[in-house]
PDB file of N, CA, C and O in Angstrom:
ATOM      1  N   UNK A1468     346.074  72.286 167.720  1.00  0.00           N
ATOM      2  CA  UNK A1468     346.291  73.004 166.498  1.00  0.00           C
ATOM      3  C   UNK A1468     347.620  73.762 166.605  1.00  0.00           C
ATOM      4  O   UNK A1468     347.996  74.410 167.582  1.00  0.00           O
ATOM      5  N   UNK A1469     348.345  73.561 165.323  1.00  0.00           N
ATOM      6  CA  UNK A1469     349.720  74.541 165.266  1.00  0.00           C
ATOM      7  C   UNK A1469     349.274  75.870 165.014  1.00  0.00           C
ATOM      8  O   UNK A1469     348.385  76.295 164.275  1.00  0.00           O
ATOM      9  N   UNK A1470     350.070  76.436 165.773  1.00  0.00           N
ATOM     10  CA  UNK A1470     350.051  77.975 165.035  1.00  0.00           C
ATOM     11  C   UNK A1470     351.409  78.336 164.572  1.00  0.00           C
ATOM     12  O   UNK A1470     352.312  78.355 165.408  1.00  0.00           O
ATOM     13  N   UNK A1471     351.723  78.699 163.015  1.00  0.00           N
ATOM     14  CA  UNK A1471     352.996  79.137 162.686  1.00  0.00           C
ATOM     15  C   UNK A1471     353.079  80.461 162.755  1.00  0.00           C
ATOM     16  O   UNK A1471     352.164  81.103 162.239  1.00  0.00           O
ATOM     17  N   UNK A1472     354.150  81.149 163.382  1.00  0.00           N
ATOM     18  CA  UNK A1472     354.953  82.319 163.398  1.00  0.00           C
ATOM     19  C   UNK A1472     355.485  82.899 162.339  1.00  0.00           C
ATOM     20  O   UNK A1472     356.705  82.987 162.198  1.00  0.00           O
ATOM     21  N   UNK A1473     354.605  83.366 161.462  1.00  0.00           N
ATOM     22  CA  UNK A1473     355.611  83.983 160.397  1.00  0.00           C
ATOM     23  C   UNK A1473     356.181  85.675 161.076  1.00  0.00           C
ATOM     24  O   UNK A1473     355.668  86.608 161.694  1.00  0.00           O
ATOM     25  N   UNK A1474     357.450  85.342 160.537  1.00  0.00           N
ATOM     26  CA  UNK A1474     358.048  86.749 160.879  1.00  0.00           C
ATOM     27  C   UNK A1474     358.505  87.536 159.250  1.00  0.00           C
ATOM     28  O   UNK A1474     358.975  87.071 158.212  1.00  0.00           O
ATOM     29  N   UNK A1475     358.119  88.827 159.645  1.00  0.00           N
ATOM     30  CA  UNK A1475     358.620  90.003 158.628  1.00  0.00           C
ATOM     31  C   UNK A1475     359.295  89.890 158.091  1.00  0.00           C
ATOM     32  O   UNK A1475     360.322  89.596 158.704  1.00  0.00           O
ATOM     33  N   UNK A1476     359.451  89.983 156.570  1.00  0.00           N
ATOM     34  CA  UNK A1476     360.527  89.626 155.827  1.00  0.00           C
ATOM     35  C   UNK A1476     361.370  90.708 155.993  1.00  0.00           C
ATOM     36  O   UNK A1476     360.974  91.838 155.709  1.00  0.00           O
ATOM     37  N   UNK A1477     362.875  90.433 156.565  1.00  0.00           N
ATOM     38  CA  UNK A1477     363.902  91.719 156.570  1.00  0.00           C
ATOM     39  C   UNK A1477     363.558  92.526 155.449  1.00  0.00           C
ATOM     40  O   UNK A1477     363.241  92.149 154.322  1.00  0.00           O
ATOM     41  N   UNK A1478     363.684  93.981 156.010  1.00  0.00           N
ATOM     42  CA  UNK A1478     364.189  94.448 154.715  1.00  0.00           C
ATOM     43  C   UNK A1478     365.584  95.148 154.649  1.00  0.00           C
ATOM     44  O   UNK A1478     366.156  95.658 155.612  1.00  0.00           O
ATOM     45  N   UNK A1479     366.072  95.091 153.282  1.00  0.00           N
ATOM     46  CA  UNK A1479     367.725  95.565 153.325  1.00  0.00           C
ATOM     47  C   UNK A1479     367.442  96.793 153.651  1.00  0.00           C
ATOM     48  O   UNK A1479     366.418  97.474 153.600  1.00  0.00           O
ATOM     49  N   UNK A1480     369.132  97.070 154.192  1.00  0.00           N
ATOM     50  CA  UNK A1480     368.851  98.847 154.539  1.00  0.00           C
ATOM     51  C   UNK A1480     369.476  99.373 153.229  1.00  0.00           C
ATOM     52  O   UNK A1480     370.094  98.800 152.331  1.00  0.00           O
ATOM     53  N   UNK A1481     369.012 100.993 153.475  1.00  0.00           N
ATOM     54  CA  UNK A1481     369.334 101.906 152.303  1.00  0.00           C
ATOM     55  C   UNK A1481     370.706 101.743 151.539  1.00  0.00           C
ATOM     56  O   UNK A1481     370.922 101.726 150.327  1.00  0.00           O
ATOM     57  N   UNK A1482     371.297 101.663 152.274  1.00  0.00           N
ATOM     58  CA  UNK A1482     372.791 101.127 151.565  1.00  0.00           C
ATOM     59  C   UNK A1482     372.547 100.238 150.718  1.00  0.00           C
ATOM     60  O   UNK A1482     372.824 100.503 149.548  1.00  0.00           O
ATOM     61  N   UNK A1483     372.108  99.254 150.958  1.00  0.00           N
ATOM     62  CA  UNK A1483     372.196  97.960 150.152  1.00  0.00           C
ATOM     63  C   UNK A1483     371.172  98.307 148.769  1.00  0.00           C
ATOM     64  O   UNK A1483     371.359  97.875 147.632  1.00  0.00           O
ATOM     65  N   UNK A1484     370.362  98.958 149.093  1.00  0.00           N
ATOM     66  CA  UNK A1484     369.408  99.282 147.724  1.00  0.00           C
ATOM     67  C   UNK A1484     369.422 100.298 147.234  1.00  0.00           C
ATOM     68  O   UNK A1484     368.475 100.566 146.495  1.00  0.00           O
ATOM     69  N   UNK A1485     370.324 101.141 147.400  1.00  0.00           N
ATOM     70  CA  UNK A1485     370.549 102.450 146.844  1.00  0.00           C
ATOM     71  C   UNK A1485     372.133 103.033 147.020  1.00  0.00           C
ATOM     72  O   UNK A1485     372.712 103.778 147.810  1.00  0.00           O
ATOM     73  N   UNK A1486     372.506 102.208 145.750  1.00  0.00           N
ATOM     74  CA  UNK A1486     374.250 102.582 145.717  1.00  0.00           C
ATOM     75  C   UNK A1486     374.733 103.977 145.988  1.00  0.00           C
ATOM     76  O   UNK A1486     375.542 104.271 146.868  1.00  0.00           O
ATOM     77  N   UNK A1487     374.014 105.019 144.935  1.00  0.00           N
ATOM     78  CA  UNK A1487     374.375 106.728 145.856  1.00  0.00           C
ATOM     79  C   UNK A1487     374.289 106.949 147.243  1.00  0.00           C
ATOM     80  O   UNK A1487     375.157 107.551 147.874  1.00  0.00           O
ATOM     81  N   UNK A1488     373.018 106.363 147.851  1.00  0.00           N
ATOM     82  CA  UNK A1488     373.535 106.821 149.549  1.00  0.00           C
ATOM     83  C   UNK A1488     374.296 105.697 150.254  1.00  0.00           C
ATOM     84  O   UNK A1488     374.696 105.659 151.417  1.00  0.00           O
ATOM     85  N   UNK A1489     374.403 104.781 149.269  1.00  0.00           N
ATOM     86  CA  UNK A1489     375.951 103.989 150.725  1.00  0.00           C
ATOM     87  C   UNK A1489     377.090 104.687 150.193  1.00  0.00           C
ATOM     88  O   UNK A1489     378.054 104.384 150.896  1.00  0.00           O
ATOM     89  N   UNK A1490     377.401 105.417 149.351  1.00  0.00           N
ATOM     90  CA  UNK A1490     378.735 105.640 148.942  1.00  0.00           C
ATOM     91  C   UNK A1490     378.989 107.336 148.769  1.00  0.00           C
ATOM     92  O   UNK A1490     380.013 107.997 148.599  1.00  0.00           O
ATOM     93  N   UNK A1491     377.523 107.707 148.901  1.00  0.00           N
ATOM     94  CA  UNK A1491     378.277 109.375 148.687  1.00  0.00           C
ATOM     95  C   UNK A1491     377.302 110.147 149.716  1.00  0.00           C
ATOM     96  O   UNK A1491     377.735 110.998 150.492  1.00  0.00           O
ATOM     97  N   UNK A1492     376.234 109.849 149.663  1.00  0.00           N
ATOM     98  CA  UNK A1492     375.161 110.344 150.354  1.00  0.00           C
ATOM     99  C   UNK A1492     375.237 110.515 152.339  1.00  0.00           C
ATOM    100  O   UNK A1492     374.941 111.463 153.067  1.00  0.00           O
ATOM    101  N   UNK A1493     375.748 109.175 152.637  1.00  0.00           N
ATOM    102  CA  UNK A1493     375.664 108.939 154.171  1.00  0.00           C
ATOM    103  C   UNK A1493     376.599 109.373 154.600  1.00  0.00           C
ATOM    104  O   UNK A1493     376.648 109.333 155.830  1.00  0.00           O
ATOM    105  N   UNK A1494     377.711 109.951 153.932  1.00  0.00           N
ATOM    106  CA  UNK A1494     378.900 110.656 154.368  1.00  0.00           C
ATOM    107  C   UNK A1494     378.587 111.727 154.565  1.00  0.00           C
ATOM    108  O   UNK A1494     379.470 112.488 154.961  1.00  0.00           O
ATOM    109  N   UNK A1495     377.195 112.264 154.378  1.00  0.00           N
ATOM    110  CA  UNK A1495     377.544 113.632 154.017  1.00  0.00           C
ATOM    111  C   UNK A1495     376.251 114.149 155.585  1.00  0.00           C
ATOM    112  O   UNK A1495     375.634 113.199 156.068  1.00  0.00           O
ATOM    113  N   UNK A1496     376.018 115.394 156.124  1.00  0.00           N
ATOM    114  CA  UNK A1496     375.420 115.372 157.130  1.00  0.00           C
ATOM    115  C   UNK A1496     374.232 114.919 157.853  1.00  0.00           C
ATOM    116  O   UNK A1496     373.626 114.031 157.252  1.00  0.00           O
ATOM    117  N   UNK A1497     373.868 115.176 158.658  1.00  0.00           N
ATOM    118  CA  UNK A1497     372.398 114.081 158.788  1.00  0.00           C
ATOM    119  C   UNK A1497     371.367 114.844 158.559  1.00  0.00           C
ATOM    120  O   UNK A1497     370.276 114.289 158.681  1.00  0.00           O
ATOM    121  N   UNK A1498     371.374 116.437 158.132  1.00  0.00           N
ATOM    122  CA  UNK A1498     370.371 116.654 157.582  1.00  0.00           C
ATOM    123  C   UNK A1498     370.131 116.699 156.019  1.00  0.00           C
ATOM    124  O   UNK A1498     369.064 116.884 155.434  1.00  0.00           O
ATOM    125  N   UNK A1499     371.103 116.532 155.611  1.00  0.00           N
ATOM    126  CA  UNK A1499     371.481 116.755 154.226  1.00  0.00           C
ATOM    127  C   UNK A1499     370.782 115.063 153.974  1.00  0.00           C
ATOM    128  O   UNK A1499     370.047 114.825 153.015  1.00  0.00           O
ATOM    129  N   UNK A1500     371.121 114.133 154.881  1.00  0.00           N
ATOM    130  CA  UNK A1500     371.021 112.186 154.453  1.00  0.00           C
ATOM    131  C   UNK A1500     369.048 112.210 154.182  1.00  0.00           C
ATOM    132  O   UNK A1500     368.349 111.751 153.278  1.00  0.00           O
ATOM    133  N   UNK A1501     368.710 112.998 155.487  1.00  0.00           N
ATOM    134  CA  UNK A1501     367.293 113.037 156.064  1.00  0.00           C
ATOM    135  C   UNK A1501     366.514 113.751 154.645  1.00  0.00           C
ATOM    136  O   UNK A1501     365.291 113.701 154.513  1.00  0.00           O
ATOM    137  N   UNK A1502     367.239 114.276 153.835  1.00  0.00           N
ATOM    138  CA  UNK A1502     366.356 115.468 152.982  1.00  0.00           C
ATOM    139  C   UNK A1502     366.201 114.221 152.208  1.00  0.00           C
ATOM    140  O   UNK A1502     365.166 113.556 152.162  1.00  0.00           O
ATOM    141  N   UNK A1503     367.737 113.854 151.370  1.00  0.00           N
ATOM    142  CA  UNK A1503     367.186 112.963 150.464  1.00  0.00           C
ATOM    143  C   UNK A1503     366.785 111.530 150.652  1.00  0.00           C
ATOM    144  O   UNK A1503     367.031 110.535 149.972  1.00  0.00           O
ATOM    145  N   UNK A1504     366.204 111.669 151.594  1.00  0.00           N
ATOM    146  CA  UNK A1504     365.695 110.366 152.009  1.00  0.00           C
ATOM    147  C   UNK A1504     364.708 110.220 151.943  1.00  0.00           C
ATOM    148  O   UNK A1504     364.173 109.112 151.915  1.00  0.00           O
ATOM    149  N   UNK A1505     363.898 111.750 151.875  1.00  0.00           N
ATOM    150  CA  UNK A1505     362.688 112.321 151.710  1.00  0.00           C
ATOM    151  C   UNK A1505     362.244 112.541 150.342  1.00  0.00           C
ATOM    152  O   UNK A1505     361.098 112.316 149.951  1.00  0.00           O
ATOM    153  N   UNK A1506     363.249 113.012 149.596  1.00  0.00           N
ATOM    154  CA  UNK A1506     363.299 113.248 148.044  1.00  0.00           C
ATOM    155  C   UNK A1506     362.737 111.580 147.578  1.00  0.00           C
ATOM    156  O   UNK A1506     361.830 111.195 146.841  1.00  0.00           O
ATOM    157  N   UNK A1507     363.549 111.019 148.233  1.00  0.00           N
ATOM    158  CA  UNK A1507     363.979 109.747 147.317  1.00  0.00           C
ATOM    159  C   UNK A1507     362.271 108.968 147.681  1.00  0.00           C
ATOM    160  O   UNK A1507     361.808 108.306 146.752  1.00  0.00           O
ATOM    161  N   UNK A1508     361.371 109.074 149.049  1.00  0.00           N
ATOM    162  CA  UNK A1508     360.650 108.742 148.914  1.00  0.00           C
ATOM    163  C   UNK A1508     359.370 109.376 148.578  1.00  0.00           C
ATOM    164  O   UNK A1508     358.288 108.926 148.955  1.00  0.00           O
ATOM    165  N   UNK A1509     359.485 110.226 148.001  1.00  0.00           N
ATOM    166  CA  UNK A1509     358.487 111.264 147.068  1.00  0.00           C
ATOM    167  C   UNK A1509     358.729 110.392 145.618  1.00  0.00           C
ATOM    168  O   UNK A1509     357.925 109.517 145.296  1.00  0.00           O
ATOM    169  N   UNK A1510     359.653 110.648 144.964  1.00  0.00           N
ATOM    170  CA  UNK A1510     359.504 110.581 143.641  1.00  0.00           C
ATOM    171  C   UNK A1510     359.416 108.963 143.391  1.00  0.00           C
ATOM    172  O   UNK A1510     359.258 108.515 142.255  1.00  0.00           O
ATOM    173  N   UNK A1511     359.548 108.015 144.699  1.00  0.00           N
ATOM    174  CA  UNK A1511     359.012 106.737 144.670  1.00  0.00           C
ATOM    175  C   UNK A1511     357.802 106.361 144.587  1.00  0.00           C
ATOM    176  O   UNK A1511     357.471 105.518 143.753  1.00  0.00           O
ATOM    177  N   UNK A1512     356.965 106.893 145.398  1.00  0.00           N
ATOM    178  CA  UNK A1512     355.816 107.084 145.292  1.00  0.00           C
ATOM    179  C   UNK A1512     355.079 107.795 144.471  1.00  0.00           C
ATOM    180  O   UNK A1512     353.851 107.771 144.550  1.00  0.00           O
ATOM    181  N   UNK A1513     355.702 108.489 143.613  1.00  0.00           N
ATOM    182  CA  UNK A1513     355.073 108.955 142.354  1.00  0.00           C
ATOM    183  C   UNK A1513     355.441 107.956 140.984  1.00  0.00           C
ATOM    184  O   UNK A1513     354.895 108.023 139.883  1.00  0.00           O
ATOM    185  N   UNK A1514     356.175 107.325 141.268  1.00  0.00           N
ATOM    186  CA  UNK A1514     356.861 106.324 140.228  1.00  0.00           C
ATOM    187  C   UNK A1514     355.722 105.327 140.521  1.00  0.00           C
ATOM    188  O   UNK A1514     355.171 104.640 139.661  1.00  0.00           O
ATOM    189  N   UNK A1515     355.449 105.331 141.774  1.00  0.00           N
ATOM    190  CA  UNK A1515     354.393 103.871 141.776  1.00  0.00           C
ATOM    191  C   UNK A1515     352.942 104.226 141.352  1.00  0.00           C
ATOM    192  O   UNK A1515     352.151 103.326 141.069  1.00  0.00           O
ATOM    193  N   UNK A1516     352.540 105.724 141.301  1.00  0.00           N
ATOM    194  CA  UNK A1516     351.455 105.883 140.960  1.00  0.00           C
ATOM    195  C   UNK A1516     350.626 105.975 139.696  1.00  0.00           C
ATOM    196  O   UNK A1516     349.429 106.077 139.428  1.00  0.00           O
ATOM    197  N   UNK A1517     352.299 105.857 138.725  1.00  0.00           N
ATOM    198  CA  UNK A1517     352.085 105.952 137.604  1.00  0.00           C
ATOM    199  C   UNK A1517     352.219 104.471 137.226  1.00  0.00           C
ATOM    200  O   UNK A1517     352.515 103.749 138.178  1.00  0.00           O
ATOM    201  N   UNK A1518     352.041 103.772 135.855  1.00  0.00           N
ATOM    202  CA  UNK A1518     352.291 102.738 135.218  1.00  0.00           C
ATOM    203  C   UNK A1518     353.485 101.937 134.880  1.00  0.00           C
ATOM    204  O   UNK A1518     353.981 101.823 133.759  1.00  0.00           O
ATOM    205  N   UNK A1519     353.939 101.326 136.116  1.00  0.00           N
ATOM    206  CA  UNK A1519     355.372 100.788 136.308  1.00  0.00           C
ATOM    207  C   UNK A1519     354.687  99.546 136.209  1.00  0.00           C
ATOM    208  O   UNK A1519     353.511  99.232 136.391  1.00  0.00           O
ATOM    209  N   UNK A1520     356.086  98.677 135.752  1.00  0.00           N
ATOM    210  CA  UNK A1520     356.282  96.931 135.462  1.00  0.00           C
ATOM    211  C   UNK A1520     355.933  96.473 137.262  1.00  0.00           C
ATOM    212  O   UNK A1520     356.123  97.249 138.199  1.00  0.00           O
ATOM    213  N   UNK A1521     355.410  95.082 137.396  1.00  0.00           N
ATOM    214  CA  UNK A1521     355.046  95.138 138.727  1.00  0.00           C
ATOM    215  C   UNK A1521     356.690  94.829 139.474  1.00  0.00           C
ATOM    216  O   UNK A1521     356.952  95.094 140.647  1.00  0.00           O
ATOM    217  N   UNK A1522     357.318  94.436 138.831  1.00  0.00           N
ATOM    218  CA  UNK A1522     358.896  94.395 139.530  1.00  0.00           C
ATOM    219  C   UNK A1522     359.335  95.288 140.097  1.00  0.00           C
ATOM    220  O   UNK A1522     359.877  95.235 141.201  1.00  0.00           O
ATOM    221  N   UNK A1523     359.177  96.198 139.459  1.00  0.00           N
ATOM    222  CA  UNK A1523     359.846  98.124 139.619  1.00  0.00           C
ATOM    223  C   UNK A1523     358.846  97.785 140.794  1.00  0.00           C
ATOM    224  O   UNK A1523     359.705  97.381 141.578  1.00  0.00           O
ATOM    225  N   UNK A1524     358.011  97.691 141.288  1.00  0.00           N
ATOM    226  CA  UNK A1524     356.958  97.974 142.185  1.00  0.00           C
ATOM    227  C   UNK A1524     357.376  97.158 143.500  1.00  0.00           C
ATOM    228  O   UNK A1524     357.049  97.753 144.527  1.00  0.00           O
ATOM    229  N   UNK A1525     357.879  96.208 143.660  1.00  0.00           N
ATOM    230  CA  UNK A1525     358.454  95.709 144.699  1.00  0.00           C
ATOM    231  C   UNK A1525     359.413  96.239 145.308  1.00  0.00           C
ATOM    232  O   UNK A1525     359.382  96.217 146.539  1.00  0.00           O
ATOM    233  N   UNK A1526     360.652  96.930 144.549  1.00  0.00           N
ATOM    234  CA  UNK A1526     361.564  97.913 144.464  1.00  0.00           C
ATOM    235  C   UNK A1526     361.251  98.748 145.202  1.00  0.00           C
ATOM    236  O   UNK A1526     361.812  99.018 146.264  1.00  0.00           O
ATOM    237  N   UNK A1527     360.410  99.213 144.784  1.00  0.00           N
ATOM    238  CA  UNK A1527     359.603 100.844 144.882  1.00  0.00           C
ATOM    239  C   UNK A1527     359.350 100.930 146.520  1.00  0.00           C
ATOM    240  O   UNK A1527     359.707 101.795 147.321  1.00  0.00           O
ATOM    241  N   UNK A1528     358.624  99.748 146.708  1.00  0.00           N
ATOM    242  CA  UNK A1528     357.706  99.652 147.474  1.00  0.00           C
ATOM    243  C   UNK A1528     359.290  99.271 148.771  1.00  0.00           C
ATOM    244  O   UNK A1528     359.117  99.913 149.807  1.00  0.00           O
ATOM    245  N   UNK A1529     360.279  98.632 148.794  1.00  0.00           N
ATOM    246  CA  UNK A1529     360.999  98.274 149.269  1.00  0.00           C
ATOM    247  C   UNK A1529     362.119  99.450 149.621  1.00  0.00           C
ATOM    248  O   UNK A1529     362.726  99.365 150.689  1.00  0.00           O
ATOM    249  N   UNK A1530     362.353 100.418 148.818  1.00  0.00           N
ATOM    250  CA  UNK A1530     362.874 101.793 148.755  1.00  0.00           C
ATOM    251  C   UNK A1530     362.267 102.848 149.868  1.00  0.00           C
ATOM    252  O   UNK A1530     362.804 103.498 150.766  1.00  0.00           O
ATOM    253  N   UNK A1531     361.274 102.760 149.532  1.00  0.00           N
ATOM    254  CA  UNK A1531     360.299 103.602 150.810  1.00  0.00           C
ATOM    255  C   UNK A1531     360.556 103.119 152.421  1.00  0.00           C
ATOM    256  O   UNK A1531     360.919 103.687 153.452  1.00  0.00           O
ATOM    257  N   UNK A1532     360.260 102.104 152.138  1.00  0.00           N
ATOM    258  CA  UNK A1532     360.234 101.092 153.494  1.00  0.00           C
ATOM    259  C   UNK A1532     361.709 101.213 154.162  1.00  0.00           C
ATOM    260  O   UNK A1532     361.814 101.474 155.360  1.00  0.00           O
ATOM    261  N   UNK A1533     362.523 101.067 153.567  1.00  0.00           N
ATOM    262  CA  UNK A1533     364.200 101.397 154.019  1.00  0.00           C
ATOM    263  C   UNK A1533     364.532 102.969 153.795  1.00  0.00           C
ATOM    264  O   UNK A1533     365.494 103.632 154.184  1.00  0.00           O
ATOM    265  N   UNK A1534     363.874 103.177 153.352  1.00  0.00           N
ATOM    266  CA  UNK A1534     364.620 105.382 153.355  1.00  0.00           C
ATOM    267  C   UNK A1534     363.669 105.927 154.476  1.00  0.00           C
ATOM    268  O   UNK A1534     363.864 107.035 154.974  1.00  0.00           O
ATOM    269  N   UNK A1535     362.787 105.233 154.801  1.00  0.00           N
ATOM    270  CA  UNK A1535     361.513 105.691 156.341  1.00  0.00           C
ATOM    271  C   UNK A1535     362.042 104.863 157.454  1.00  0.00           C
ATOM    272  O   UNK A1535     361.406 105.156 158.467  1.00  0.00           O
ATOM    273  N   UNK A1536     363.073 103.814 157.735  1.00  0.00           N
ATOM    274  CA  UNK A1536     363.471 103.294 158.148  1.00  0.00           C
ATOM    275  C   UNK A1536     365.066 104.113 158.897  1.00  0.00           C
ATOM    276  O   UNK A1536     365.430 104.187 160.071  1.00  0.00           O
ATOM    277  N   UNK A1537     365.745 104.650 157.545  1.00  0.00           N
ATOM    278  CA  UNK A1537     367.194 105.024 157.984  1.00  0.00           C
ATOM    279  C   UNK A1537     366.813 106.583 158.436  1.00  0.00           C
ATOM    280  O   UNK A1537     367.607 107.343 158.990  1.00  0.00           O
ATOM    281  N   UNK A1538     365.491 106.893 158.101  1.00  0.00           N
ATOM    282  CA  UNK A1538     365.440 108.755 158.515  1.00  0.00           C
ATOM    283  C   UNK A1538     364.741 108.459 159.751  1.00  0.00           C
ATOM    284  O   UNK A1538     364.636 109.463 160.454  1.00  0.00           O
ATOM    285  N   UNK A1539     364.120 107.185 160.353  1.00  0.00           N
ATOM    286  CA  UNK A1539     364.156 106.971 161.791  1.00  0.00           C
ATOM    287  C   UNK A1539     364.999 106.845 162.580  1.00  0.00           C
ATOM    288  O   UNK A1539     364.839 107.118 163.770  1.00  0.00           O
ATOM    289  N   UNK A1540     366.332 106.297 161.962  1.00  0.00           N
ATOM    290  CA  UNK A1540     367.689 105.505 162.346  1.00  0.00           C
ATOM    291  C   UNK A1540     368.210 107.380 162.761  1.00  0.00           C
ATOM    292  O   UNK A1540     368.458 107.912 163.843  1.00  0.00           O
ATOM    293  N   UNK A1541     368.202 107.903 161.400  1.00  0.00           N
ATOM    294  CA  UNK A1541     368.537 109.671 161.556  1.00  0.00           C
ATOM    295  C   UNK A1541     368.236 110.537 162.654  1.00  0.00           C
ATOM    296  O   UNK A1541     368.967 111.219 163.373  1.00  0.00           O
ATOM    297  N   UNK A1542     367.131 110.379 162.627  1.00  0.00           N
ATOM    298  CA  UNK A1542     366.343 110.956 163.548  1.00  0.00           C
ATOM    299  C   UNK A1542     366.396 110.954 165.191  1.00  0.00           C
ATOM    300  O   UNK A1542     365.946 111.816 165.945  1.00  0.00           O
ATOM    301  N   UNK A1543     366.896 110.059 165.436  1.00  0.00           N
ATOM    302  CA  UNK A1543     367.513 109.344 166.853  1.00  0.00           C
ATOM    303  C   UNK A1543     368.471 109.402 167.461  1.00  0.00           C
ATOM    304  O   UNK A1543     368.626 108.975 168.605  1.00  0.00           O
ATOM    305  N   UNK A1544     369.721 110.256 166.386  1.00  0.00           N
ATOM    306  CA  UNK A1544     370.786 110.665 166.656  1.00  0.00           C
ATOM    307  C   UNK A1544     371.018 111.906 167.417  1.00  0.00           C
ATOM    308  O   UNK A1544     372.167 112.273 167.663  1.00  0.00           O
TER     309      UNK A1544
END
């Protein structure tokens, strides 16, 4: 019997899905990056709790996953 390996679908980092922090945000200190990284995944998760298109919801859901991702990346520094 085969067994297939599926692996994790990448996910993009914050830059790539959130034009304000590749361009104004990550310049700016690492606690200042870490806050709204935190902001950004609060009011995501309130966006998903309410009655969003299921698209927005992949987004959503993909936003979190990369802003908990780069405030680990933060965090390590």
């Amino acid at each position: 019997m085969l067994k297939f390996i599926r692996n994790k679908p990448k996910i993009a980092s914050l830059c790539h899905l959130d034009d304000l922090f590749g361009q104004t945000i990550s310049k700016l200190p690492v606690n200042e990056q870490i806050a709204y990284c935190q902001r950004l995944i609060e009011s995501s998760k309130y966006q998903l709790s309410q009655n969003c298109p299921k698209k927005d919801t992949e987004q959503l859901k993909n936003l979190i996953a990369a802003a908990n991702i780069e405030i680990q990346k933060l965090d390590s520094k």
